[in-house]
Short mmCIF file of C-alpha atoms in Angstrom, two decimals:
data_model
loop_
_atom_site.label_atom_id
_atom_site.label_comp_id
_atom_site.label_asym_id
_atom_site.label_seq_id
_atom_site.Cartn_x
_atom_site.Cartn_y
_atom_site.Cartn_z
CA UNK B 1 -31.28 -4.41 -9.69
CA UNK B 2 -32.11 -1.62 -7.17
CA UNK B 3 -33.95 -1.07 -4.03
CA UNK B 4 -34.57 2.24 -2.54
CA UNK B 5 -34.89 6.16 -2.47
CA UNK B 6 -32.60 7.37 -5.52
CA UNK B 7 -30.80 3.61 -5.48
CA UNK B 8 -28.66 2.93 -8.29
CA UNK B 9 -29.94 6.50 -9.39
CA UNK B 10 -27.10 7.55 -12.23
CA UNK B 11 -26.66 4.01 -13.65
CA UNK B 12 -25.86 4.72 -17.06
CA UNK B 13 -23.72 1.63 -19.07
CA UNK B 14 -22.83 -0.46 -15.21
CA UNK B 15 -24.22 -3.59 -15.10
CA UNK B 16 -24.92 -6.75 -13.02
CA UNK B 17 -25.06 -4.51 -9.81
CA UNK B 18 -27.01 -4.59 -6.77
CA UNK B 19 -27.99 -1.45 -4.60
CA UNK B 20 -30.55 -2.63 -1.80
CA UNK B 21 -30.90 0.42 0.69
CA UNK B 22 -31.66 4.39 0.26
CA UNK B 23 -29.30 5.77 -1.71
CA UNK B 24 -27.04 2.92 -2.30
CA UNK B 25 -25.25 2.75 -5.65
CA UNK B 26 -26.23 6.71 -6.13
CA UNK B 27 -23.70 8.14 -8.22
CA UNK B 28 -22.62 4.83 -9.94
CA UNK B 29 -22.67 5.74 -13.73
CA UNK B 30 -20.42 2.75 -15.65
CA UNK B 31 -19.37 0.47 -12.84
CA UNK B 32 -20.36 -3.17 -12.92
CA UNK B 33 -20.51 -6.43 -10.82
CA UNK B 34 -21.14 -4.19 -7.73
CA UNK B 35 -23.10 -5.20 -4.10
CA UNK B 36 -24.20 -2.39 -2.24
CA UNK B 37 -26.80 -3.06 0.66
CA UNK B 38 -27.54 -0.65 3.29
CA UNK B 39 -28.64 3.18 3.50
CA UNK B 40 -25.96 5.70 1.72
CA UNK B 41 -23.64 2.19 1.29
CA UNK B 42 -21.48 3.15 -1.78
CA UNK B 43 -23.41 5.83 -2.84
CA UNK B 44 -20.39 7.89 -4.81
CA UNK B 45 -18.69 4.81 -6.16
CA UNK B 46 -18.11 4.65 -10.02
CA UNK B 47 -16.13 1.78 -10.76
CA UNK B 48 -16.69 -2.09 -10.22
CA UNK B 49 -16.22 -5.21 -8.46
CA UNK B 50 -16.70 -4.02 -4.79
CA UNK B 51 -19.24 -5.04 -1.58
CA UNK B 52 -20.36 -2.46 0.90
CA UNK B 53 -22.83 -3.76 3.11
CA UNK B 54 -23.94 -2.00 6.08
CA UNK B 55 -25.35 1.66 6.22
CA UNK B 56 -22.29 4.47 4.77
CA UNK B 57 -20.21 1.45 3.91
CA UNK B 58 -18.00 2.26 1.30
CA UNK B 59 -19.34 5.62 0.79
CA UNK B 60 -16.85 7.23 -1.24
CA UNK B 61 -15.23 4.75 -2.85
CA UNK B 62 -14.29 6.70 -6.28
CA UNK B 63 -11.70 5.00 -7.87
CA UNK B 64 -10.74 1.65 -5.92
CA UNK B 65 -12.12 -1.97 -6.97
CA UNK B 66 -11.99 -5.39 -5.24
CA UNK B 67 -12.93 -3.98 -1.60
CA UNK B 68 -14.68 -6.42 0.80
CA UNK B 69 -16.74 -3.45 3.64
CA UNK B 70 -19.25 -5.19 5.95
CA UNK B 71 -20.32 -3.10 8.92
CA UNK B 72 -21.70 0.35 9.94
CA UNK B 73 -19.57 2.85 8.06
CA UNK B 74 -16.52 -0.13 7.36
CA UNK B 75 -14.39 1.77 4.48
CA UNK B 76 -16.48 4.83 4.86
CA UNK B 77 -13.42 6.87 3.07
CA UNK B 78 -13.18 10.52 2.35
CA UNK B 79 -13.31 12.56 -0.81
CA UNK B 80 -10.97 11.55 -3.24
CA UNK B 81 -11.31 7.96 -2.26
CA UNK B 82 -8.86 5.21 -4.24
CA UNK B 83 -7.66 2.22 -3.21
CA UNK B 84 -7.83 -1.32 -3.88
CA UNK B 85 -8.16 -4.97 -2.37
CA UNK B 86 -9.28 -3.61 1.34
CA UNK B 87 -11.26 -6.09 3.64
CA UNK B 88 -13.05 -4.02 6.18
CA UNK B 89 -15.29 -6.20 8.49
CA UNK B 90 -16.87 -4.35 11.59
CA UNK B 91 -18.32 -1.00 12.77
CA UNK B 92 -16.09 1.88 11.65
CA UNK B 93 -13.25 -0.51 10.29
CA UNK B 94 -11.03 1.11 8.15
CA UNK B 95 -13.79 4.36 8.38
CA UNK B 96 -10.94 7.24 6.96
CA UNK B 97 -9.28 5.41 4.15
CA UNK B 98 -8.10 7.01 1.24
CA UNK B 99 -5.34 5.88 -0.75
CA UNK B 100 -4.62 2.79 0.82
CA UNK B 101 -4.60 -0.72 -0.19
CA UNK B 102 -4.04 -4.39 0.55
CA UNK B 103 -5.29 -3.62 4.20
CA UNK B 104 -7.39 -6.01 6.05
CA UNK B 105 -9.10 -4.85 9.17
CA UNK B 106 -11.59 -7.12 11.80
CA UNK B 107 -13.72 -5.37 14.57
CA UNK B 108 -14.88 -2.54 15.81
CA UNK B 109 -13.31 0.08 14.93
CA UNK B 110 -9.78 -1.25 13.90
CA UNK B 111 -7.92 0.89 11.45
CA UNK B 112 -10.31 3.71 12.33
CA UNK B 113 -9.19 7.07 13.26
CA UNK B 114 -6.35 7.91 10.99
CA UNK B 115 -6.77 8.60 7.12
CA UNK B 116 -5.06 5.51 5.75
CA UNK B 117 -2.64 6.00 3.07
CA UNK B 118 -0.62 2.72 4.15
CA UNK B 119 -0.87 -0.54 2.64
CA UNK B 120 -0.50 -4.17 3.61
CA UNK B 121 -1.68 -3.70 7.31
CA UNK B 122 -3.29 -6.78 8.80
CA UNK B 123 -5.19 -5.67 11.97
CA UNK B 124 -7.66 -7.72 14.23
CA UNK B 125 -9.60 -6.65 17.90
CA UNK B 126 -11.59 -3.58 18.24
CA UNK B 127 -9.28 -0.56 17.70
CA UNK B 128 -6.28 -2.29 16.82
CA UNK B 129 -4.22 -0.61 14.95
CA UNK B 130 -6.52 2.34 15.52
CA UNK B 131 -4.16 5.74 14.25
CA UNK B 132 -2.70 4.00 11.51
CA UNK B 133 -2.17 7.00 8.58
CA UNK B 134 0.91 5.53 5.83
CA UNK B 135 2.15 2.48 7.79
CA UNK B 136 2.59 -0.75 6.57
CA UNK B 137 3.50 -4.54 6.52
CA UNK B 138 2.21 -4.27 9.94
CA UNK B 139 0.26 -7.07 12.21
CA UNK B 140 -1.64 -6.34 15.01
CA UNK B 141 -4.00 -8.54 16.98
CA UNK B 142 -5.49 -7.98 20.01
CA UNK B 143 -8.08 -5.61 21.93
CA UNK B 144 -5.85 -1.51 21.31
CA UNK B 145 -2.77 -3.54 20.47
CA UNK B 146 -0.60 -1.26 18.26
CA UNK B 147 -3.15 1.21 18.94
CA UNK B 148 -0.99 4.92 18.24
CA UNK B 149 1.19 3.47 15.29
CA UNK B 150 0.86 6.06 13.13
CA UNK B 151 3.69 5.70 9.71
CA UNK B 152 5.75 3.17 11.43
CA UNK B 153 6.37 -0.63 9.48
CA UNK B 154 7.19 -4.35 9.48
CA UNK B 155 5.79 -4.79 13.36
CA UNK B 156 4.15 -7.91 14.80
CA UNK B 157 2.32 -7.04 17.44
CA UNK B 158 -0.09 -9.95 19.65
CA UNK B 159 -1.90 -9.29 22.28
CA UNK B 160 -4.85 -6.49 23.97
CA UNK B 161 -2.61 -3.45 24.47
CA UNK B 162 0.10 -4.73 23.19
CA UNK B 163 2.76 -1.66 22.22
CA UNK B 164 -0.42 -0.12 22.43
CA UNK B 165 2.08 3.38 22.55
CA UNK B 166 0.97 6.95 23.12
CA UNK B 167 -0.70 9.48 20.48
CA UNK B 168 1.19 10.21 17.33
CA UNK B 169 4.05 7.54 17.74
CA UNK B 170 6.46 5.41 14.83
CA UNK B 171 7.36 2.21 16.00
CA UNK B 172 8.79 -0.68 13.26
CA UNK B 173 10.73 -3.90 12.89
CA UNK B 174 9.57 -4.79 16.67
CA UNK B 175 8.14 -8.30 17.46
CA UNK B 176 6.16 -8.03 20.72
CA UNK B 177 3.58 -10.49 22.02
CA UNK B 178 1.62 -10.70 25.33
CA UNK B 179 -0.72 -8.19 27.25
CA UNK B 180 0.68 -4.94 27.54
CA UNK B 181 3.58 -5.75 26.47
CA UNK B 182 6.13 -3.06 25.54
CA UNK B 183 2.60 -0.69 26.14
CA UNK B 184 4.82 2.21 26.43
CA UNK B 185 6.42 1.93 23.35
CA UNK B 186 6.69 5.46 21.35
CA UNK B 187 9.32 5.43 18.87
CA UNK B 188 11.47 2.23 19.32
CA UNK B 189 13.32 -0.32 16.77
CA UNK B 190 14.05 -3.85 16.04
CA UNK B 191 12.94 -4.95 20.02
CA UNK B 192 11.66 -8.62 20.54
CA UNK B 193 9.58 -8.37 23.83
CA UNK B 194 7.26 -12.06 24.99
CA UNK B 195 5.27 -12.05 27.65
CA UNK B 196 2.51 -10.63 30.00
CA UNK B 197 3.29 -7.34 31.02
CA UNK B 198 7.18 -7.56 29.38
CA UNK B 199 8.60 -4.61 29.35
CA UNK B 200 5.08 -2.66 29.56
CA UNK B 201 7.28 0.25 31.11
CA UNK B 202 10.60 -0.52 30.05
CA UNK B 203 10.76 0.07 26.37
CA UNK B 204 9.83 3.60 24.83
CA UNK B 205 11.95 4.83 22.30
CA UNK B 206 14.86 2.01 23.04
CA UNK B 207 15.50 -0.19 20.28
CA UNK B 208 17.36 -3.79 20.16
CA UNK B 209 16.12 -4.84 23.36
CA UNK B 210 15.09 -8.22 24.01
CA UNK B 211 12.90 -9.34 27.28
CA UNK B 212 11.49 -12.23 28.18
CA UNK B 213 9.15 -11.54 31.64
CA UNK B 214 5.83 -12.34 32.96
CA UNK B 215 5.35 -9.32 34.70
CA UNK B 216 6.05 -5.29 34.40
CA UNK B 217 9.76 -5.57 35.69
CA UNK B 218 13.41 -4.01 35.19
CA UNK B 219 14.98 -7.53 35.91
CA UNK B 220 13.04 -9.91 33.39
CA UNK B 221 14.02 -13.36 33.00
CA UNK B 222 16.13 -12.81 29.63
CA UNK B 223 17.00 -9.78 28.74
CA UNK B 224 19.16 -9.25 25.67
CA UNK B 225 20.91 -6.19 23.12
CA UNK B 226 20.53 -7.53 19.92
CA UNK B 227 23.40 -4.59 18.86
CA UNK B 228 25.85 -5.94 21.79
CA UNK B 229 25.84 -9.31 21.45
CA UNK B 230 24.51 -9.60 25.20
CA UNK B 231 22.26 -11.86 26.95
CA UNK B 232 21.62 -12.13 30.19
CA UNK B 233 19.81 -14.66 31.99
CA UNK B 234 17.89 -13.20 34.95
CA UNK B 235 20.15 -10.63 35.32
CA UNK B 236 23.53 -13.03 34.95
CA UNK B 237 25.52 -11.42 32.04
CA UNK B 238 26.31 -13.79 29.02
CA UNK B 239 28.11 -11.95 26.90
CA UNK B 240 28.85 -13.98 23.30
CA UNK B 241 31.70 -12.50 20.87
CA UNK B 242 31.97 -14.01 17.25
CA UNK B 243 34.39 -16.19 18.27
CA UNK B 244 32.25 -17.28 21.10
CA UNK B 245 29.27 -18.13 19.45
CA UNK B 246 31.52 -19.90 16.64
CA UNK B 247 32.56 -21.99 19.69
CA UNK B 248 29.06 -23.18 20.94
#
């Protein structure tokens, strides 16, 4: 079924689609069980079981099934187009994928900017995880939060400019919640930072670090080297050996 200048315009053999919108469903020759609604939304895909609705959504999907785009240009892709089992919901969501898959991406703009070869990224807030290129098994939640991770992996990041980072940077195995916290970050590893503002200037390319703070300080409440073995406890040093800790 199709509505619209040129909609659904190459169907040959595809069936049980629906194009709604100028030039949806354009160039769709065999593909089947497709939803398309919206001007230009889909128009180059050619295989099946995918929803674009929104004007451009999904545009170039070529070779990728099971995608979920709702929004303004949500999964818009670029030529050459293939991936699978994407959930883009929002304006501009997931806008330059190409090749990846498994990502899911909520709001405006999230998971925008970078062409996405990565897979497995879950990002939520309006530009999280905005510069993401081949990342993966990443989280990010919040307003910018994880905003410049480009190829780093395996980060948790909670809050609105959270490890939000600087242009171009490769952060992974870091577990930071709270606004702004670690917002410097560039390049560190393995850091576990809770709390507003912890560590917003104290972590850029360190890695191992643990702080606990409610503010943008040097002397948080815990502070910890995951590689040392030391704690300390607003800025008392603990310092646990093995034997130690076999002790407690």
């Amino acid at each position: 079924m199709f509505f619209g200048y040129e909609a659904g315009k190459f169907t040959q053999t595809g069936t049980t689609n629906i194009a709604i919108g100028s030039l949806s469903l354009r160039d769709n020759v065999s593909g089947g069980f497709n939803l398309a609604i919206g001007y230009g939304a889909m128009e180059h895909n050619t295989v099946s079981t995918n929803i674009g609705i929104g004007a451009y959504s999904l545009r170039y999907n070529q070779s990728g099934n099971y995608n979920l785009c709702l929004g303004y240009s949500a999964g818009y892709g670029t030529s050459g187009f293939n991936c699978e089992k994407n959930v883009f919901i929002g304006a501009n969501a997931g806008k330059n994928i190409k090749t990846g898959g498994e990502n899911t991406a909520i709001g405006y703009s999230t998971m925008s900017a970078g062409t996405i070869t990565g897979y497995s990224n879950t990002a939520i807030g309006s530009a999280a995880a905005g510069n993401i290129t081949s990342a993966y098994y990443n989280v990010a939640i919040g307003k910018f939060a994880m905003l410049s991770n480009q190829t780093g992996w395996s980060n948790t990041i909670i809050g609105t400019f959270a490890a939000q980072g600087t242009s171009g940077n490769s952060i992974a195995y870091n577990t930071i919640i709270g606004y702004e916290a670690a917002k410097s970050i560039t390049t560190g590893q393995s850091n576990v930072v809770i709390g507003y503002q912890a560590a917003k200037t104290q972590i850029t390319s360190e890695s191992n670090k643990l702080y606990i703070a409610n503010s943008d300080t040097d002397k948080p409440l815990i502070y910890g080297e995951f590689d040392n073995n030391t704690v300390k406890f607003h800025n008392v040093c603990l310092l646990y050996t093995s034997d130690a800790a076999d002790e407690l």
